Amino acid sequence: MKLLVIGSGGREHALAWALLKSPRVSHVYVAPGNGGTATMDKVTNVAISDPKALVTFAQETGIEMTVVGPEAPLAAGVVDLFRAAKLKIFGPTQRAAQLESSKDYAKAFMQRHRIPTAAYQTFTDPAQAHAYIEAQGAPIVVKADGLAAGKGVVVATTVEQAHQAIDSMLGDGSLGAAGARVVIEACLVGEEASFIVMADGKHTLPLASSQDHKRLMDGDQGPNTGGMGAYSPAPVVSDALHERIMREVIEPTMAGMQSEGIPFTGFLYAGVMIGEGDDATRPIGVLEFNCRMGDPETQPILMRLQTPLVDVVASAIDGQLDQQTLQWDPRTALCVVVASAGYPANPRIGDEITGLTAADNNSEAPHDKASRDHVVTFHAGTSLDAQGRLTSAGGRVLGVTALADSVTQARSLAYETVAKIHLKGAQYRTDIAWRALPS
Ligand code: AMP
Ligand code: GLY
C-alpha cells in the first residue's frame, strides 16, 4: 500500500516512520518532506504543496491513503478536495478546521457548547479593544484570530504590552489578515497539557497524553515558540483528569460539531490549562484547539504507539474507530528540539549539520515491548543538498526523541545524543520534562 503524508516537519517525519512500521505499507511519499525523510528507506519526498496538484499526484501514483500533518493545507481545504476526488484522506474539512483557523470561531463554539475556556471578547476596532483592556487590566491575553504560525498570541503581563499587541495587530497590520480581528481573553494559570484524539465524525479515540515546552529558554523563559521539546505520558493527566477532559471537553466538542452539521474527522488537539486543586475539582480550561497533531508532541507519542498507525488511520477514514484500541509502550518518550540560531524571530538557515549517525535516523528502530531503550532523531527543518550534505533549513531543525524506562533515563539518553550533534549556533533547552522528574 502506498501512502502520502503532507508536511515537512518533525511531526511528518515521525508520521512516515510510524506508518512504515506496518508491512502493509510498501512506500510513503512525503510532500514536501525534509532531509530526514529524504534518507529513509521506502520513503520519497515530493516537491508539491498546492492542494490540487497533490490530488493529481495521489491519483497518478495510486496513493491509497493520505495523512495531513500541518494546519495550513487543512485550512485551505485539502481534505475537501481529496474527498471530492474520491481519495481517502485523514483530516478535518475546511469548515471543521476552523476550530484552529479562527480563534473567534473556536471561542464562540466553546461558549455555545459550554466547554470550559477563558472569558473573552472579539474585536476589529482598536479603540474598543484598548477600552476592553483598560477595563479588564493585566495579565490578559491577546490573540490574532487567524493562523499566524505561532506568532499570534501575546500573553501580556502588563496593560502596556496588551495595548502594544493591539497596536501591532489591529493598527499596523503586523500579521496581515490573520490579525485583522483579535480575541482578547482572560489569562488562565496552571500547567498545560496537550490532549490529542483521533476522530472519525462519530467515534473518538484518545491518544496518550503529552506536554510540550512552548518557551525558548530553560525555566520557561524567553519568547513563545512552536515547541522546544515534549514528552509522553504527561503525569499531570491522571486517569481522573483524562476522564474529565474527555467528558468536559472532547465529547461536547465532537457532539457540538456533529449537531452543527460539521462532523469532525482527523486529529483534534486540545491545549488544556489545568489549575490547582484535586483532580475532581481543579479547574480545566481550553487554551486552543488545533485540528492536527502537535509538533513536537507527535514524536514522543508515536514512539510509544504499539498499534500499527496505518490500521488506526484506515479505521478512522472508514468511520470505524470504535473497532480500534490503542496499545502504548508504558515507558516514557521524550523529545529535545534542536533549533537554529536566531529562532524563533529570525532563524538562520544553511548551516551544515554533522554528528548524526545512521542509527539516529532509523526507520527500523525496535518498537515492541521487549525492545531496549533507544533514540530516534526526527528531522524538521533540514535539507539534503546535491552533495548529500545535511543543512539546516528552518527554525526547528531536529527532534531527538528517546524512549526509556523512566523520565530521567529518557532525558539522559536524549541529551547524550544531542551532545554529539554539531550545528553552528544551535539552541536547545536543557530542562525538557522538568515537571515530570521525580522530586
Ligand atoms: P495558543 O496558540 O492559543 O495555544 O497560545 C499559545 C500559548 O499561549 C499557549 O500554549 C499558552 O502557553 C499561552 N496561552 C494562550 N492562551 C492563554 C490564556 N488564556 N491564559 C494563559 N496562557 C495562554
Ligand atoms: N507544540 C504545539 C503545537 O503543535 O501547536
JSON list of N, CA and C in Angstrom, two decimals, residues 386-428:
[
{"chain": "A", "resi": 386, "resn": "ALA", "atom": "N", "xyz": [22.82, 18.81, -2.99]},
{"chain": "A", "resi": 386, "resn": "ALA", "atom": "CA", "xyz": [23.19, 17.92, -4.11]},
{"chain": "A", "resi": 386, "resn": "ALA", "atom": "C", "xyz": [24.39, 17.05, -3.76]},
{"chain": "A", "resi": 387, "resn": "GLN", "atom": "N", "xyz": [25.24, 17.53, -2.86]},
{"chain": "A", "resi": 387, "resn": "GLN", "atom": "CA", "xyz": [26.42, 16.75, -2.47]},
{"chain": "A", "resi": 387, "resn": "GLN", "atom": "C", "xyz": [26.11, 15.77, -1.34]},
{"chain": "A", "resi": 388, "resn": "GLY", "atom": "N", "xyz": [24.84, 15.71, -0.91]},
{"chain": "A", "resi": 388, "resn": "GLY", "atom": "CA", "xyz": [24.48, 14.81, 0.19]},
{"chain": "A", "resi": 388, "resn": "GLY", "atom": "C", "xyz": [24.79, 15.39, 1.55]},
{"chain": "A", "resi": 389, "resn": "ARG", "atom": "N", "xyz": [25.08, 16.69, 1.60]},
{"chain": "A", "resi": 389, "resn": "ARG", "atom": "CA", "xyz": [25.33, 17.36, 2.89]},
{"chain": "A", "resi": 389, "resn": "ARG", "atom": "C", "xyz": [24.00, 17.72, 3.52]},
{"chain": "A", "resi": 390, "resn": "LEU", "atom": "N", "xyz": [23.90, 17.50, 4.83]},
{"chain": "A", "resi": 390, "resn": "LEU", "atom": "CA", "xyz": [22.68, 17.85, 5.55]},
{"chain": "A", "resi": 390, "resn": "LEU", "atom": "C", "xyz": [22.81, 19.27, 6.08]},
{"chain": "A", "resi": 391, "resn": "THR", "atom": "N", "xyz": [21.87, 20.14, 5.73]},
{"chain": "A", "resi": 391, "resn": "THR", "atom": "CA", "xyz": [21.95, 21.52, 6.21]},
{"chain": "A", "resi": 391, "resn": "THR", "atom": "C", "xyz": [20.65, 21.93, 6.88]},
{"chain": "A", "resi": 392, "resn": "SER", "atom": "N", "xyz": [20.74, 22.98, 7.70]},
{"chain": "A", "resi": 392, "resn": "SER", "atom": "CA", "xyz": [19.55, 23.48, 8.38]},
{"chain": "A", "resi": 392, "resn": "SER", "atom": "C", "xyz": [18.71, 24.26, 7.37]},
{"chain": "A", "resi": 393, "resn": "ALA", "atom": "N", "xyz": [17.40, 24.10, 7.47]},
{"chain": "A", "resi": 393, "resn": "ALA", "atom": "CA", "xyz": [16.50, 24.74, 6.50]},
{"chain": "A", "resi": 393, "resn": "ALA", "atom": "C", "xyz": [15.30, 25.36, 7.18]},
{"chain": "A", "resi": 394, "resn": "GLY", "atom": "N", "xyz": [15.37, 25.52, 8.50]},
{"chain": "A", "resi": 394, "resn": "GLY", "atom": "CA", "xyz": [14.21, 26.09, 9.20]},
{"chain": "A", "resi": 394, "resn": "GLY", "atom": "C", "xyz": [14.56, 26.39, 10.64]},
{"chain": "A", "resi": 395, "resn": "GLY", "atom": "N", "xyz": [13.57, 26.85, 11.40]},
{"chain": "A", "resi": 395, "resn": "GLY", "atom": "CA", "xyz": [13.79, 27.25, 12.79]},
{"chain": "A", "resi": 395, "resn": "GLY", "atom": "C", "xyz": [14.04, 26.06, 13.70]},
{"chain": "A", "resi": 396, "resn": "ARG", "atom": "N", "xyz": [13.11, 25.11, 13.68]},
{"chain": "A", "resi": 396, "resn": "ARG", "atom": "CA", "xyz": [13.34, 23.90, 14.45]},
{"chain": "A", "resi": 396, "resn": "ARG", "atom": "C", "xyz": [13.97, 22.88, 13.52]},
{"chain": "A", "resi": 397, "resn": "VAL", "atom": "N", "xyz": [15.12, 22.38, 13.90]},
{"chain": "A", "resi": 397, "resn": "VAL", "atom": "CA", "xyz": [15.94, 21.60, 12.96]},
{"chain": "A", "resi": 397, "resn": "VAL", "atom": "C", "xyz": [15.79, 20.10, 13.20]},
{"chain": "A", "resi": 398, "resn": "LEU", "atom": "N", "xyz": [15.93, 19.67, 14.45]},
{"chain": "A", "resi": 398, "resn": "LEU", "atom": "CA", "xyz": [15.89, 18.23, 14.76]},
{"chain": "A", "resi": 398, "resn": "LEU", "atom": "C", "xyz": [15.07, 18.02, 16.04]},
{"chain": "A", "resi": 399, "resn": "GLY", "atom": "N", "xyz": [14.51, 16.85, 16.18]},
{"chain": "A", "resi": 399, "resn": "GLY", "atom": "CA", "xyz": [13.82, 16.47, 17.42]},
{"chain": "A", "resi": 399, "resn": "GLY", "atom": "C", "xyz": [14.37, 15.14, 17.89]},
{"chain": "A", "resi": 400, "resn": "VAL", "atom": "N", "xyz": [15.31, 15.20, 18.83]},
{"chain": "A", "resi": 400, "resn": "VAL", "atom": "CA", "xyz": [15.99, 13.99, 19.30]},
{"chain": "A", "resi": 400, "resn": "VAL", "atom": "C", "xyz": [15.07, 13.33, 20.33]},
{"chain": "A", "resi": 401, "resn": "THR", "atom": "N", "xyz": [14.57, 12.14, 20.01]},
{"chain": "A", "resi": 401, "resn": "THR", "atom": "CA", "xyz": [13.50, 11.54, 20.80]},
{"chain": "A", "resi": 401, "resn": "THR", "atom": "C", "xyz": [13.93, 10.19, 21.37]},
{"chain": "A", "resi": 402, "resn": "ALA", "atom": "N", "xyz": [13.90, 10.08, 22.69]},
{"chain": "A", "resi": 402, "resn": "ALA", "atom": "CA", "xyz": [14.37, 8.87, 23.36]},
{"chain": "A", "resi": 402, "resn": "ALA", "atom": "C", "xyz": [13.22, 8.18, 24.07]},
{"chain": "A", "resi": 403, "resn": "LEU", "atom": "N", "xyz": [13.30, 6.85, 24.11]},
{"chain": "A", "resi": 403, "resn": "LEU", "atom": "CA", "xyz": [12.31, 6.04, 24.82]},
{"chain": "A", "resi": 403, "resn": "LEU", "atom": "C", "xyz": [13.05, 5.23, 25.87]},
{"chain": "A", "resi": 404, "resn": "ALA", "atom": "N", "xyz": [12.65, 5.35, 27.13]},
{"chain": "A", "resi": 404, "resn": "ALA", "atom": "CA", "xyz": [13.36, 4.63, 28.20]},
{"chain": "A", "resi": 404, "resn": "ALA", "atom": "C", "xyz": [12.42, 4.40, 29.38]},
{"chain": "A", "resi": 405, "resn": "ASP", "atom": "N", "xyz": [12.92, 3.61, 30.35]},
{"chain": "A", "resi": 405, "resn": "ASP", "atom": "CA", "xyz": [12.07, 3.19, 31.46]},
{"chain": "A", "resi": 405, "resn": "ASP", "atom": "C", "xyz": [11.58, 4.34, 32.34]},
{"chain": "A", "resi": 406, "resn": "SER", "atom": "N", "xyz": [12.38, 5.39, 32.46]},
{"chain": "A", "resi": 406, "resn": "SER", "atom": "CA", "xyz": [11.97, 6.48, 33.33]},
{"chain": "A", "resi": 406, "resn": "SER", "atom": "C", "xyz": [12.21, 7.80, 32.61]},
{"chain": "A", "resi": 407, "resn": "VAL", "atom": "N", "xyz": [11.62, 8.86, 33.14]},
{"chain": "A", "resi": 407, "resn": "VAL", "atom": "CA", "xyz": [11.84, 10.19, 32.57]},
{"chain": "A", "resi": 407, "resn": "VAL", "atom": "C", "xyz": [13.33, 10.52, 32.65]},
{"chain": "A", "resi": 408, "resn": "THR", "atom": "N", "xyz": [13.95, 10.19, 33.79]},
{"chain": "A", "resi": 408, "resn": "THR", "atom": "CA", "xyz": [15.36, 10.50, 33.99]},
{"chain": "A", "resi": 408, "resn": "THR", "atom": "C", "xyz": [16.23, 9.81, 32.93]},
{"chain": "A", "resi": 409, "resn": "GLN", "atom": "N", "xyz": [15.93, 8.53, 32.68]},
{"chain": "A", "resi": 409, "resn": "GLN", "atom": "CA", "xyz": [16.74, 7.79, 31.69]},
{"chain": "A", "resi": 409, "resn": "GLN", "atom": "C", "xyz": [16.48, 8.30, 30.27]},
{"chain": "A", "resi": 410, "resn": "ALA", "atom": "N", "xyz": [15.24, 8.57, 29.97]},
{"chain": "A", "resi": 410, "resn": "ALA", "atom": "CA", "xyz": [14.92, 9.06, 28.62]},
{"chain": "A", "resi": 410, "resn": "ALA", "atom": "C", "xyz": [15.62, 10.39, 28.38]},
{"chain": "A", "resi": 411, "resn": "ARG", "atom": "N", "xyz": [15.64, 11.20, 29.42]},
{"chain": "A", "resi": 411, "resn": "ARG", "atom": "CA", "xyz": [16.26, 12.51, 29.31]},
{"chain": "A", "resi": 411, "resn": "ARG", "atom": "C", "xyz": [17.77, 12.38, 29.10]},
{"chain": "A", "resi": 412, "resn": "SER", "atom": "N", "xyz": [18.42, 11.51, 29.89]},
{"chain": "A", "resi": 412, "resn": "SER", "atom": "CA", "xyz": [19.87, 11.34, 29.72]},
{"chain": "A", "resi": 412, "resn": "SER", "atom": "C", "xyz": [20.19, 10.87, 28.31]},
{"chain": "A", "resi": 413, "resn": "LEU", "atom": "N", "xyz": [19.42, 9.90, 27.85]},
{"chain": "A", "resi": 413, "resn": "LEU", "atom": "CA", "xyz": [19.67, 9.32, 26.55]},
{"chain": "A", "resi": 413, "resn": "LEU", "atom": "C", "xyz": [19.49, 10.38, 25.44]},
{"chain": "A", "resi": 414, "resn": "ALA", "atom": "N", "xyz": [18.45, 11.17, 25.55]},
{"chain": "A", "resi": 414, "resn": "ALA", "atom": "CA", "xyz": [18.21, 12.20, 24.54]},
{"chain": "A", "resi": 414, "resn": "ALA", "atom": "C", "xyz": [19.35, 13.22, 24.56]},
{"chain": "A", "resi": 415, "resn": "TYR", "atom": "N", "xyz": [19.75, 13.68, 25.74]},
{"chain": "A", "resi": 415, "resn": "TYR", "atom": "CA", "xyz": [20.80, 14.70, 25.80]},
{"chain": "A", "resi": 415, "resn": "TYR", "atom": "C", "xyz": [22.18, 14.16, 25.41]},
{"chain": "A", "resi": 416, "resn": "GLU", "atom": "N", "xyz": [22.43, 12.86, 25.67]},
{"chain": "A", "resi": 416, "resn": "GLU", "atom": "CA", "xyz": [23.70, 12.28, 25.18]},
{"chain": "A", "resi": 416, "resn": "GLU", "atom": "C", "xyz": [23.76, 12.37, 23.66]},
{"chain": "A", "resi": 417, "resn": "THR", "atom": "N", "xyz": [22.64, 12.13, 23.02]},
{"chain": "A", "resi": 417, "resn": "THR", "atom": "CA", "xyz": [22.61, 12.19, 21.55]},
{"chain": "A", "resi": 417, "resn": "THR", "atom": "C", "xyz": [22.71, 13.63, 21.07]},
{"chain": "A", "resi": 418, "resn": "VAL", "atom": "N", "xyz": [22.02, 14.54, 21.74]},
{"chain": "A", "resi": 418, "resn": "VAL", "atom": "CA", "xyz": [22.08, 15.96, 21.36]},
{"chain": "A", "resi": 418, "resn": "VAL", "atom": "C", "xyz": [23.53, 16.45, 21.41]},
{"chain": "A", "resi": 419, "resn": "ALA", "atom": "N", "xyz": [24.27, 15.99, 22.43]},
{"chain": "A", "resi": 419, "resn": "ALA", "atom": "CA", "xyz": [25.65, 16.46, 22.62]},
{"chain": "A", "resi": 419, "resn": "ALA", "atom": "C", "xyz": [26.56, 16.06, 21.46]},
{"chain": "A", "resi": 420, "resn": "LYS", "atom": "N", "xyz": [26.18, 15.03, 20.70]},
{"chain": "A", "resi": 420, "resn": "LYS", "atom": "CA", "xyz": [27.03, 14.58, 19.58]},
{"chain": "A", "resi": 420, "resn": "LYS", "atom": "C", "xyz": [26.73, 15.33, 18.29]},
{"chain": "A", "resi": 421, "resn": "ILE", "atom": "N", "xyz": [25.66, 16.11, 18.31]},
{"chain": "A", "resi": 421, "resn": "ILE", "atom": "CA", "xyz": [25.23, 16.78, 17.07]},
{"chain": "A", "resi": 421, "resn": "ILE", "atom": "C", "xyz": [25.89, 18.16, 16.99]},
{"chain": "A", "resi": 422, "resn": "HIS", "atom": "N", "xyz": [26.40, 18.48, 15.81]},
{"chain": "A", "resi": 422, "resn": "HIS", "atom": "CA", "xyz": [27.03, 19.79, 15.62]},
{"chain": "A", "resi": 422, "resn": "HIS", "atom": "C", "xyz": [26.22, 20.62, 14.64]},
{"chain": "A", "resi": 423, "resn": "LEU", "atom": "N", "xyz": [25.78, 21.77, 15.11]},
{"chain": "A", "resi": 423, "resn": "LEU", "atom": "CA", "xyz": [25.10, 22.75, 14.26]},
{"chain": "A", "resi": 423, "resn": "LEU", "atom": "C", "xyz": [25.48, 24.10, 14.84]},
{"chain": "A", "resi": 424, "resn": "LYS", "atom": "N", "xyz": [26.11, 24.93, 14.00]},
{"chain": "A", "resi": 424, "resn": "LYS", "atom": "CA", "xyz": [26.59, 26.22, 14.48]},
{"chain": "A", "resi": 424, "resn": "LYS", "atom": "C", "xyz": [25.45, 27.05, 15.07]},
{"chain": "A", "resi": 425, "resn": "GLY", "atom": "N", "xyz": [25.65, 27.54, 16.30]},
{"chain": "A", "resi": 425, "resn": "GLY", "atom": "CA", "xyz": [24.65, 28.41, 16.92]},
{"chain": "A", "resi": 425, "resn": "GLY", "atom": "C", "xyz": [23.39, 27.70, 17.39]},
{"chain": "A", "resi": 426, "resn": "ALA", "atom": "N", "xyz": [23.43, 26.36, 17.47]},
{"chain": "A", "resi": 426, "resn": "ALA", "atom": "CA", "xyz": [22.23, 25.60, 17.83]},
{"chain": "A", "resi": 426, "resn": "ALA", "atom": "C", "xyz": [21.69, 26.04, 19.20]},
{"chain": "A", "resi": 427, "resn": "GLN", "atom": "N", "xyz": [20.39, 26.05, 19.32]},
{"chain": "A", "resi": 427, "resn": "GLN", "atom": "CA", "xyz": [19.76, 26.36, 20.60]},
{"chain": "A", "resi": 427, "resn": "GLN", "atom": "C", "xyz": [18.90, 25.17, 21.01]},
{"chain": "A", "resi": 428, "resn": "TYR", "atom": "N", "xyz": [19.02, 24.78, 22.27]},
{"chain": "A", "resi": 428, "resn": "TYR", "atom": "CA", "xyz": [18.09, 23.79, 22.80]},
{"chain": "A", "resi": 428, "resn": "TYR", "atom": "C", "xyz": [17.94, 23.97, 24.29]}
]
